[in-house]
Amino acid sequence: MTTDPPVRLARPEDAAEIAAMSRDLIERGLPWTWRPERVLKAIRHPETNVAVARVDDELAAFGIMEYLETDAYLALLAVAPSRQRTGLGTEIVGWLEASAIAAGARRIRVEARRDNVPARNFYNELGYHEVAIRRGRYSDGVDGVVLEKWLRGAGEG
Ligand SMILES: CC(C)(COP(=O)(O)OP(=O)(O)OC[C@H]1O[C@@H](n2cnc3c(N)ncnc32)[C@H](O)[C@@H]1OP(=O)(O)O)[C@@H](O)C(=O)NCCC(=O)NCCS
């Protein structure tokens, strides 16, 4: 894993930029649900990891992972357009996966819009398998695709 730019846990002052990136890159054309207050709550939540990478004092990428019993759920992930295809998404997910393993999670789940081919390719490339279609999952009627990655096998506790 590369360490430039370094990935770290988000701080409260990152919340506004994370929310703006979610609005522009993930929730584009949909109601904006990840507003700064919700992101701030996630940053402060003990069962949620919000990871960021900053370059030249600008948010370059972030990911939000929630822990649910033995599963982890990757709720949001985005890389600034000018930084995409440079390995930053892989780096953020790798950092969150390492945290999930350390926390004892068995499996990571994530959901992508069915029409988000770049994201589906990206997750497939990182070892996530498509396991279900959720019809009309998004408010504009687009289906969701559920992907998962097992971090440890059934016999590994
Ligand atoms: C999906 C996303 C997070 C990928 O981040 P990234 O930093 O560009 O990804 P990486 O550079 O680590 O790419 C790793 C591999 O994933 C695949 N991949 C990434 N983007 C791709 C694209 N646009 N088309 C096809 N494959 C892609 C490639 O195999 C890539 O390896 P390569 O560049 O050597 O070919 C980024 O495109 C993004 O932020 N999109 C907008 C928000 C979004 O859709 N988030 C996910 C849903 S919540």
Short mmCIF file of N, CA and C and ligand atoms in Angstrom, two decimals:
data_model
loop_
_atom_site.label_atom_id
_atom_site.label_comp_id
_atom_site.label_asym_id
_atom_site.label_seq_id
_atom_site.Cartn_x
_atom_site.Cartn_y
_atom_site.Cartn_z
N MET A 1 0.85 -1.20 0.00
CA MET A 1 0.00 0.00 0.00
C MET A 1 0.89 1.26 0.00
N THR A 2 0.55 2.23 -0.82
CA THR A 2 1.33 3.45 -0.81
C THR A 2 0.91 4.30 0.38
N THR A 3 1.75 5.21 0.80
CA THR A 3 1.38 6.03 1.96
C THR A 3 1.29 7.50 1.58
N ASP A 4 1.26 7.79 0.31
CA ASP A 4 1.24 9.19 -0.11
C ASP A 4 0.04 9.39 -1.03
N PRO A 5 -1.00 10.12 -0.64
CA PRO A 5 -1.16 10.82 0.62
C PRO A 5 -1.60 9.86 1.73
N PRO A 6 -1.24 10.17 2.97
CA PRO A 6 -1.61 9.27 4.05
C PRO A 6 -3.11 9.28 4.32
N VAL A 7 -3.61 8.12 4.70
CA VAL A 7 -5.01 7.99 5.09
C VAL A 7 -5.07 8.11 6.61
N ARG A 8 -6.05 8.83 7.10
CA ARG A 8 -6.21 8.98 8.56
C ARG A 8 -7.69 9.06 8.89
N LEU A 9 -8.00 8.91 10.17
CA LEU A 9 -9.37 9.11 10.62
C LEU A 9 -9.76 10.58 10.43
N ALA A 10 -11.01 10.79 10.02
CA ALA A 10 -11.49 12.16 9.82
C ALA A 10 -11.63 12.88 11.15
N ARG A 11 -11.50 14.20 11.07
CA ARG A 11 -11.73 15.05 12.24
C ARG A 11 -12.98 15.88 11.96
N PRO A 12 -13.58 16.45 13.01
CA PRO A 12 -14.81 17.23 12.80
C PRO A 12 -14.68 18.28 11.69
N GLU A 13 -13.52 18.88 11.56
CA GLU A 13 -13.38 19.94 10.54
C GLU A 13 -13.37 19.40 9.11
N ASP A 14 -13.33 18.06 8.93
CA ASP A 14 -13.42 17.47 7.59
C ASP A 14 -14.87 17.31 7.13
N ALA A 15 -15.82 17.43 8.07
CA ALA A 15 -17.21 17.05 7.79
C ALA A 15 -17.82 17.79 6.61
N ALA A 16 -17.62 19.09 6.53
CA ALA A 16 -18.27 19.88 5.47
C ALA A 16 -17.79 19.45 4.08
N GLU A 17 -16.49 19.21 3.94
CA GLU A 17 -15.96 18.81 2.63
C GLU A 17 -16.41 17.40 2.26
N ILE A 18 -16.50 16.52 3.26
CA ILE A 18 -16.97 15.15 2.99
C ILE A 18 -18.42 15.20 2.49
N ALA A 19 -19.23 15.99 3.20
CA ALA A 19 -20.65 16.10 2.82
C ALA A 19 -20.78 16.67 1.40
N ALA A 20 -19.98 17.67 1.08
CA ALA A 20 -20.04 18.28 -0.26
C ALA A 20 -19.63 17.27 -1.32
N MET A 21 -18.62 16.46 -1.01
CA MET A 21 -18.17 15.46 -1.99
C MET A 21 -19.23 14.38 -2.18
N SER A 22 -19.91 14.03 -1.09
CA SER A 22 -21.00 13.06 -1.23
C SER A 22 -22.11 13.63 -2.11
N ARG A 23 -22.49 14.87 -1.86
CA ARG A 23 -23.55 15.53 -2.65
C ARG A 23 -23.18 15.55 -4.14
N ASP A 24 -21.92 15.88 -4.44
CA ASP A 24 -21.52 16.08 -5.83
C ASP A 24 -21.18 14.79 -6.57
N LEU A 25 -20.64 13.80 -5.86
CA LEU A 25 -20.15 12.60 -6.56
C LEU A 25 -20.99 11.36 -6.32
N ILE A 26 -21.66 11.28 -5.16
CA ILE A 26 -22.40 10.04 -4.85
C ILE A 26 -23.90 10.28 -4.95
N GLU A 27 -24.37 11.38 -4.37
CA GLU A 27 -25.82 11.62 -4.30
C GLU A 27 -26.28 12.56 -5.42
N ARG A 28 -25.45 12.75 -6.41
CA ARG A 28 -25.79 13.68 -7.50
C ARG A 28 -27.14 13.31 -8.12
N GLY A 29 -28.05 14.27 -8.22
CA GLY A 29 -29.37 14.01 -8.81
C GLY A 29 -30.36 13.39 -7.84
N LEU A 30 -29.91 13.13 -6.62
CA LEU A 30 -30.77 12.53 -5.59
C LEU A 30 -30.88 13.52 -4.43
N PRO A 31 -31.84 13.30 -3.54
CA PRO A 31 -31.87 14.17 -2.35
C PRO A 31 -30.54 14.04 -1.58
N TRP A 32 -30.05 15.16 -1.08
CA TRP A 32 -28.76 15.17 -0.35
C TRP A 32 -29.02 14.73 1.08
N THR A 33 -28.61 13.51 1.43
CA THR A 33 -28.88 12.99 2.78
C THR A 33 -27.65 13.05 3.69
N TRP A 34 -26.45 13.01 3.08
CA TRP A 34 -25.22 13.07 3.90
C TRP A 34 -24.77 14.53 4.02
N ARG A 35 -25.52 15.26 4.84
CA ARG A 35 -25.19 16.66 5.09
C ARG A 35 -24.14 16.73 6.21
N PRO A 36 -23.53 17.90 6.40
CA PRO A 36 -22.44 17.99 7.38
C PRO A 36 -22.79 17.45 8.76
N GLU A 37 -24.01 17.68 9.23
CA GLU A 37 -24.37 17.20 10.59
C GLU A 37 -24.33 15.67 10.66
N ARG A 38 -24.82 15.01 9.58
CA ARG A 38 -24.83 13.55 9.58
C ARG A 38 -23.40 13.00 9.51
N VAL A 39 -22.56 13.66 8.71
CA VAL A 39 -21.16 13.23 8.61
C VAL A 39 -20.47 13.41 9.96
N LEU A 40 -20.76 14.53 10.61
CA LEU A 40 -20.17 14.81 11.93
C LEU A 40 -20.56 13.72 12.93
N LYS A 41 -21.82 13.31 12.87
CA LYS A 41 -22.29 12.24 13.75
C LYS A 41 -21.51 10.94 13.48
N ALA A 42 -21.28 10.66 12.20
CA ALA A 42 -20.52 9.46 11.83
C ALA A 42 -19.09 9.55 12.35
N ILE A 43 -18.48 10.73 12.21
CA ILE A 43 -17.10 10.92 12.69
C ILE A 43 -17.03 10.65 14.19
N ARG A 44 -18.08 11.03 14.91
CA ARG A 44 -18.07 10.89 16.38
C ARG A 44 -18.58 9.53 16.85
N HIS A 45 -19.18 8.76 15.92
CA HIS A 45 -19.81 7.50 16.33
C HIS A 45 -18.75 6.43 16.61
N PRO A 46 -18.84 5.76 17.76
CA PRO A 46 -17.80 4.78 18.09
C PRO A 46 -17.80 3.55 17.18
N GLU A 47 -18.93 3.26 16.52
CA GLU A 47 -19.00 2.07 15.66
C GLU A 47 -18.84 2.43 14.18
N THR A 48 -18.35 3.61 13.90
CA THR A 48 -18.16 4.04 12.51
C THR A 48 -16.76 4.59 12.32
N ASN A 49 -16.13 4.21 11.20
CA ASN A 49 -14.83 4.78 10.85
C ASN A 49 -15.00 5.67 9.63
N VAL A 50 -14.59 6.91 9.75
CA VAL A 50 -14.57 7.81 8.60
C VAL A 50 -13.10 8.06 8.29
N ALA A 51 -12.69 7.64 7.09
CA ALA A 51 -11.28 7.78 6.70
C ALA A 51 -11.15 8.85 5.62
N VAL A 52 -10.09 9.63 5.68
CA VAL A 52 -9.86 10.66 4.67
C VAL A 52 -8.41 10.64 4.20
N ALA A 53 -8.22 11.14 2.98
CA ALA A 53 -6.87 11.42 2.49
C ALA A 53 -6.92 12.85 1.96
N ARG A 54 -5.98 13.65 2.39
CA ARG A 54 -5.94 15.05 1.96
C ARG A 54 -4.67 15.29 1.17
N VAL A 55 -4.76 16.15 0.14
CA VAL A 55 -3.59 16.54 -0.64
C VAL A 55 -3.61 18.05 -0.73
N ASP A 56 -2.51 18.67 -0.38
CA ASP A 56 -2.42 20.14 -0.44
C ASP A 56 -3.61 20.79 0.25
N ASP A 57 -3.95 20.30 1.41
CA ASP A 57 -5.02 20.87 2.21
C ASP A 57 -6.42 20.74 1.59
N GLU A 58 -6.55 19.87 0.59
CA GLU A 58 -7.88 19.64 0.01
C GLU A 58 -8.25 18.18 0.20
N LEU A 59 -9.54 17.94 0.41
CA LEU A 59 -9.99 16.56 0.55
C LEU A 59 -9.82 15.85 -0.80
N ALA A 60 -9.06 14.76 -0.81
CA ALA A 60 -8.83 14.02 -2.05
C ALA A 60 -9.71 12.78 -2.12
N ALA A 61 -10.02 12.20 -0.96
CA ALA A 61 -10.83 10.97 -0.94
C ALA A 61 -11.33 10.74 0.48
N PHE A 62 -12.45 10.03 0.57
CA PHE A 62 -12.94 9.63 1.89
C PHE A 62 -13.74 8.35 1.77
N GLY A 63 -13.88 7.67 2.90
CA GLY A 63 -14.71 6.48 2.97
C GLY A 63 -15.33 6.40 4.35
N ILE A 64 -16.57 5.91 4.41
CA ILE A 64 -17.26 5.77 5.71
C ILE A 64 -17.67 4.31 5.88
N MET A 65 -17.18 3.70 6.95
CA MET A 65 -17.51 2.30 7.22
C MET A 65 -18.18 2.16 8.58
N GLU A 66 -19.34 1.47 8.57
CA GLU A 66 -20.10 1.24 9.81
C GLU A 66 -19.95 -0.22 10.21
N TYR A 67 -19.85 -0.44 11.50
CA TYR A 67 -19.74 -1.80 12.01
C TYR A 67 -21.08 -2.26 12.55
N LEU A 68 -21.53 -3.41 12.06
CA LEU A 68 -22.82 -3.97 12.48
C LEU A 68 -22.55 -5.41 12.93
N GLU A 69 -22.51 -5.64 14.21
CA GLU A 69 -22.20 -6.97 14.75
C GLU A 69 -20.92 -7.50 14.08
N THR A 70 -21.02 -8.62 13.32
CA THR A 70 -19.79 -9.17 12.73
C THR A 70 -19.55 -8.68 11.30
N ASP A 71 -20.48 -7.89 10.78
CA ASP A 71 -20.31 -7.35 9.43
C ASP A 71 -19.89 -5.88 9.49
N ALA A 72 -19.22 -5.47 8.44
CA ALA A 72 -18.96 -4.04 8.28
C ALA A 72 -19.65 -3.60 7.00
N TYR A 73 -20.12 -2.37 7.00
CA TYR A 73 -20.85 -1.84 5.85
C TYR A 73 -20.15 -0.59 5.36
N LEU A 74 -19.70 -0.64 4.11
CA LEU A 74 -19.04 0.54 3.52
C LEU A 74 -20.14 1.44 2.98
N ALA A 75 -20.46 2.46 3.76
CA ALA A 75 -21.63 3.29 3.45
C ALA A 75 -21.37 4.29 2.33
N LEU A 76 -20.19 4.87 2.29
CA LEU A 76 -19.86 5.89 1.28
C LEU A 76 -18.39 5.82 0.93
N LEU A 77 -18.10 6.09 -0.34
CA LEU A 77 -16.70 6.15 -0.78
C LEU A 77 -16.62 7.08 -1.98
N ALA A 78 -15.69 7.99 -1.97
CA ALA A 78 -15.51 8.84 -3.15
C ALA A 78 -14.09 9.37 -3.21
N VAL A 79 -13.64 9.56 -4.45
CA VAL A 79 -12.32 10.13 -4.73
C VAL A 79 -12.56 11.35 -5.62
N ALA A 80 -11.91 12.45 -5.32
CA ALA A 80 -12.07 13.68 -6.12
C ALA A 80 -11.76 13.36 -7.58
N PRO A 81 -12.56 13.90 -8.51
CA PRO A 81 -12.38 13.56 -9.93
C PRO A 81 -10.94 13.70 -10.42
N SER A 82 -10.24 14.74 -10.01
CA SER A 82 -8.87 14.95 -10.50
C SER A 82 -7.89 13.91 -9.95
N ARG A 83 -8.32 13.16 -8.94
CA ARG A 83 -7.43 12.16 -8.30
C ARG A 83 -7.83 10.73 -8.64
N GLN A 84 -8.92 10.56 -9.41
CA GLN A 84 -9.37 9.20 -9.70
C GLN A 84 -8.38 8.47 -10.60
N ARG A 85 -8.39 7.18 -10.52
CA ARG A 85 -7.51 6.26 -11.26
C ARG A 85 -6.04 6.47 -10.88
N THR A 86 -5.79 6.89 -9.64
CA THR A 86 -4.40 6.98 -9.18
C THR A 86 -4.16 6.03 -8.00
N GLY A 87 -5.15 5.17 -7.73
CA GLY A 87 -4.98 4.20 -6.65
C GLY A 87 -5.48 4.67 -5.30
N LEU A 88 -6.05 5.87 -5.26
CA LEU A 88 -6.48 6.41 -3.96
C LEU A 88 -7.69 5.66 -3.40
N GLY A 89 -8.63 5.32 -4.25
CA GLY A 89 -9.80 4.54 -3.80
C GLY A 89 -9.35 3.21 -3.21
N THR A 90 -8.40 2.57 -3.88
CA THR A 90 -7.86 1.29 -3.39
C THR A 90 -7.21 1.50 -2.04
N GLU A 91 -6.51 2.62 -1.88
CA GLU A 91 -5.81 2.89 -0.63
C GLU A 91 -6.79 3.11 0.53
N ILE A 92 -7.84 3.89 0.27
CA ILE A 92 -8.83 4.15 1.33
C ILE A 92 -9.53 2.85 1.72
N VAL A 93 -9.94 2.06 0.72
CA VAL A 93 -10.64 0.81 1.03
C VAL A 93 -9.69 -0.14 1.77
N GLY A 94 -8.42 -0.18 1.35
CA GLY A 94 -7.44 -1.04 2.04
C GLY A 94 -7.30 -0.65 3.51
N TRP A 95 -7.29 0.63 3.75
CA TRP A 95 -7.16 1.14 5.14
C TRP A 95 -8.40 0.75 5.95
N LEU A 96 -9.58 0.92 5.34
CA LEU A 96 -10.83 0.56 6.05
C LEU A 96 -10.92 -0.95 6.26
N GLU A 97 -10.46 -1.73 5.27
CA GLU A 97 -10.48 -3.19 5.43
C GLU A 97 -9.56 -3.62 6.57
N ALA A 98 -8.38 -3.01 6.65
CA ALA A 98 -7.45 -3.36 7.73
C ALA A 98 -8.07 -3.03 9.08
N SER A 99 -8.79 -1.90 9.16
CA SER A 99 -9.46 -1.54 10.41
C SER A 99 -10.56 -2.53 10.72
N ALA A 100 -11.30 -2.95 9.69
CA ALA A 100 -12.40 -3.90 9.91
C ALA A 100 -11.84 -5.24 10.40
N ILE A 101 -10.73 -5.66 9.83
CA ILE A 101 -10.11 -6.93 10.27
C ILE A 101 -9.67 -6.80 11.73
N ALA A 102 -9.06 -5.67 12.05
CA ALA A 102 -8.60 -5.45 13.43
C ALA A 102 -9.79 -5.43 14.39
N ALA A 103 -10.95 -4.96 13.91
CA ALA A 103 -12.13 -4.89 14.77
C ALA A 103 -12.86 -6.23 14.84
N GLY A 104 -12.39 -7.23 14.08
CA GLY A 104 -12.99 -8.57 14.16
C GLY A 104 -14.14 -8.80 13.18
N ALA A 105 -14.31 -7.91 12.20
CA ALA A 105 -15.40 -8.10 11.23
C ALA A 105 -15.11 -9.32 10.35
N ARG A 106 -16.18 -10.03 9.97
CA ARG A 106 -16.01 -11.21 9.12
C ARG A 106 -16.20 -10.87 7.65
N ARG A 107 -17.03 -9.85 7.39
CA ARG A 107 -17.43 -9.59 6.01
C ARG A 107 -17.69 -8.11 5.84
N ILE A 108 -17.37 -7.60 4.66
CA ILE A 108 -17.71 -6.21 4.33
C ILE A 108 -18.76 -6.24 3.23
N ARG A 109 -19.78 -5.44 3.42
CA ARG A 109 -20.81 -5.29 2.39
C ARG A 109 -20.82 -3.86 1.89
N VAL A 110 -21.19 -3.69 0.65
CA VAL A 110 -21.27 -2.35 0.07
C VAL A 110 -22.35 -2.42 -1.01
N GLU A 111 -22.95 -1.29 -1.29
CA GLU A 111 -23.98 -1.26 -2.31
C GLU A 111 -23.64 -0.18 -3.33
N ALA A 112 -23.83 -0.51 -4.60
CA ALA A 112 -23.59 0.47 -5.66
C ALA A 112 -24.83 0.56 -6.53
N ARG A 113 -24.99 1.70 -7.18
CA ARG A 113 -26.06 1.80 -8.17
C ARG A 113 -25.73 0.84 -9.32
N ARG A 114 -26.78 0.22 -9.83
CA ARG A 114 -26.56 -0.73 -10.92
C ARG A 114 -25.94 -0.05 -12.14
N ASP A 115 -26.25 1.24 -12.33
CA ASP A 115 -25.71 1.95 -13.48
C ASP A 115 -24.33 2.56 -13.21
N ASN A 116 -23.77 2.32 -12.03
CA ASN A 116 -22.44 2.86 -11.70
C ASN A 116 -21.36 1.84 -12.06
N VAL A 117 -21.11 1.75 -13.36
CA VAL A 117 -20.16 0.75 -13.86
C VAL A 117 -18.75 0.96 -13.31
N PRO A 118 -18.25 2.21 -13.21
CA PRO A 118 -16.91 2.38 -12.64
C PRO A 118 -16.80 1.80 -11.22
N ALA A 119 -17.80 2.08 -10.39
CA ALA A 119 -17.74 1.59 -9.01
C ALA A 119 -17.83 0.06 -8.97
N ARG A 120 -18.71 -0.51 -9.79
CA ARG A 120 -18.83 -1.97 -9.81
C ARG A 120 -17.52 -2.60 -10.26
N ASN A 121 -16.90 -2.03 -11.28
CA ASN A 121 -15.59 -2.53 -11.74
C ASN A 121 -14.56 -2.43 -10.63
N PHE A 122 -14.55 -1.28 -9.99
CA PHE A 122 -13.59 -1.01 -8.92
C PHE A 122 -13.72 -2.06 -7.81
N TYR A 123 -14.96 -2.26 -7.32
CA TYR A 123 -15.15 -3.22 -6.22
C TYR A 123 -14.82 -4.65 -6.68
N ASN A 124 -15.22 -5.00 -7.91
CA ASN A 124 -14.89 -6.34 -8.42
C ASN A 124 -13.37 -6.53 -8.42
N GLU A 125 -12.67 -5.50 -8.84
CA GLU A 125 -11.20 -5.55 -8.91
C GLU A 125 -10.60 -5.77 -7.52
N LEU A 126 -11.27 -5.25 -6.49
CA LEU A 126 -10.76 -5.37 -5.11
C LEU A 126 -11.28 -6.64 -4.41
N GLY A 127 -11.92 -7.53 -5.17
CA GLY A 127 -12.32 -8.81 -4.59
C GLY A 127 -13.73 -8.84 -4.02
N TYR A 128 -14.55 -7.84 -4.35
CA TYR A 128 -15.95 -7.83 -3.90
C TYR A 128 -16.81 -8.54 -4.95
N HIS A 129 -17.70 -9.41 -4.47
CA HIS A 129 -18.57 -10.18 -5.38
C HIS A 129 -19.98 -9.64 -5.32
N GLU A 130 -20.62 -9.60 -6.46
CA GLU A 130 -22.00 -9.12 -6.53
C GLU A 130 -22.92 -10.24 -6.09
N VAL A 131 -23.72 -10.01 -5.05
CA VAL A 131 -24.52 -11.09 -4.48
C VAL A 131 -26.02 -10.87 -4.61
N ALA A 132 -26.47 -9.66 -4.88
CA ALA A 132 -27.92 -9.44 -4.97
C ALA A 132 -28.21 -8.13 -5.70
N ILE A 133 -29.38 -8.10 -6.30
CA ILE A 133 -29.88 -6.87 -6.92
C ILE A 133 -31.03 -6.39 -6.05
N ARG A 134 -31.05 -5.13 -5.70
CA ARG A 134 -32.18 -4.58 -4.94
C ARG A 134 -32.97 -3.64 -5.87
N ARG A 135 -34.11 -4.16 -6.30
CA ARG A 135 -34.92 -3.44 -7.30
C ARG A 135 -35.37 -2.07 -6.79
N GLY A 136 -35.17 -1.06 -7.61
CA GLY A 136 -35.66 0.29 -7.28
C GLY A 136 -35.13 0.83 -5.97
N ARG A 137 -33.91 0.45 -5.63
CA ARG A 137 -33.32 0.82 -4.34
C ARG A 137 -33.18 2.34 -4.17
N TYR A 138 -32.85 3.03 -5.23
CA TYR A 138 -32.59 4.47 -5.12
C TYR A 138 -33.83 5.28 -5.47
N SER A 139 -33.89 6.49 -4.96
CA SER A 139 -35.13 7.26 -5.08
C SER A 139 -35.45 7.65 -6.52
N ASP A 140 -34.48 7.53 -7.43
CA ASP A 140 -34.79 7.78 -8.84
C ASP A 140 -35.14 6.49 -9.58
N GLY A 141 -35.36 5.40 -8.82
CA GLY A 141 -35.83 4.14 -9.41
C GLY A 141 -34.74 3.20 -9.86
N VAL A 142 -33.48 3.63 -9.78
CA VAL A 142 -32.37 2.77 -10.22
C VAL A 142 -32.15 1.64 -9.21
N ASP A 143 -31.84 0.45 -9.75
CA ASP A 143 -31.57 -0.70 -8.86
C ASP A 143 -30.24 -0.54 -8.13
N GLY A 144 -30.13 -1.21 -7.00
CA GLY A 144 -28.87 -1.30 -6.28
C GLY A 144 -28.25 -2.68 -6.49
N VAL A 145 -26.94 -2.75 -6.43
CA VAL A 145 -26.24 -4.03 -6.49
C VAL A 145 -25.50 -4.18 -5.17
N VAL A 146 -25.74 -5.29 -4.47
CA VAL A 146 -25.07 -5.55 -3.20
C VAL A 146 -23.80 -6.35 -3.49
N LEU A 147 -22.69 -5.87 -2.96
CA LEU A 147 -21.42 -6.59 -3.14
C LEU A 147 -20.88 -6.95 -1.76
N GLU A 148 -20.13 -8.04 -1.70
CA GLU A 148 -19.53 -8.40 -0.41
C GLU A 148 -18.15 -9.01 -0.59
N LYS A 149 -17.39 -8.89 0.49
CA LYS A 149 -16.06 -9.50 0.52
C LYS A 149 -15.88 -10.16 1.88
N TRP A 150 -15.52 -11.41 1.89
CA TRP A 150 -15.27 -12.11 3.15
C TRP A 150 -13.84 -11.86 3.59
N LEU A 151 -13.70 -11.50 4.85
CA LEU A 151 -12.38 -11.20 5.39
C LEU A 151 -11.76 -12.43 6.05
N ARG A 152 -12.64 -13.33 6.55
CA ARG A 152 -12.14 -14.59 7.10
C ARG A 152 -13.14 -15.69 6.82
N GLY A 153 -12.64 -16.90 6.73
CA GLY A 153 -13.49 -18.04 6.38
C GLY A 153 -14.34 -18.48 7.55
N ALA A 154 -15.31 -19.36 7.25
CA ALA A 154 -16.27 -19.82 8.25
C ALA A 154 -15.58 -20.48 9.44
N GLY A 155 -14.49 -21.22 9.18
CA GLY A 155 -13.84 -21.96 10.26
C GLY A 155 -12.85 -21.12 11.06
N GLU A 156 -12.72 -19.86 10.71
CA GLU A 156 -11.68 -19.05 11.36
C GLU A 156 -12.19 -18.25 12.55
N GLY A 157 -13.35 -18.63 13.04
CA GLY A 157 -13.88 -17.93 14.22
C GLY A 157 -14.54 -16.70 13.81
C1 LIG B 1 -15.28 4.32 -7.66
C2 LIG B 1 -14.13 5.21 -7.19
C3 LIG B 1 -14.19 5.35 -5.68
C4 LIG B 1 -12.79 4.52 -7.60
O1 LIG B 1 -11.71 5.26 -7.02
P1 LIG B 1 -10.27 5.41 -7.74
O2 LIG B 1 -9.33 6.03 -6.80
O3 LIG B 1 -10.47 6.08 -9.05
O4 LIG B 1 -9.90 3.88 -7.99
P2 LIG B 1 -8.42 3.23 -8.16
O5 LIG B 1 -7.54 4.22 -8.86
O6 LIG B 1 -7.97 2.72 -6.86
O7 LIG B 1 -8.78 2.04 -9.17
C5 LIG B 1 -8.51 0.67 -8.91
C6 LIG B 1 -9.06 -0.16 -10.06
O8 LIG B 1 -10.51 -0.10 -10.09
C7 LIG B 1 -10.96 -0.13 -11.46
N1 LIG B 1 -11.59 1.15 -11.81
C8 LIG B 1 -11.56 2.30 -11.10
N2 LIG B 1 -12.24 3.27 -11.75
C9 LIG B 1 -12.70 2.71 -12.89
C10 LIG B 1 -13.46 3.22 -13.99
N3 LIG B 1 -13.87 4.51 -14.05
N4 LIG B 1 -13.76 2.38 -15.01
C11 LIG B 1 -13.35 1.10 -14.98
N5 LIG B 1 -12.61 0.56 -13.96
C12 LIG B 1 -12.30 1.36 -12.95
C13 LIG B 1 -9.71 -0.32 -12.31
O9 LIG B 1 -9.49 -1.71 -12.45
C14 LIG B 1 -8.65 0.32 -11.43
O10 LIG B 1 -7.34 -0.12 -11.73
P3 LIG B 1 -6.52 0.59 -12.95
O11 LIG B 1 -6.65 2.08 -12.77
O12 LIG B 1 -5.11 0.09 -12.74
O13 LIG B 1 -7.16 0.11 -14.22
C15 LIG B 1 -14.18 6.60 -7.89
O14 LIG B 1 -14.36 6.42 -9.27
C16 LIG B 1 -15.27 7.53 -7.38
O15 LIG B 1 -15.09 8.25 -6.40
N6 LIG B 1 -16.43 7.56 -8.07
C17 LIG B 1 -17.51 8.49 -7.72
C18 LIG B 1 -18.21 8.10 -6.41
C19 LIG B 1 -18.68 6.65 -6.41
O16 LIG B 1 -19.21 6.14 -7.39
N7 LIG B 1 -18.45 5.98 -5.26
C20 LIG B 1 -18.76 4.56 -5.11
C21 LIG B 1 -20.15 4.30 -4.79
S1 LIG B 1 -20.57 4.77 -3.12
#
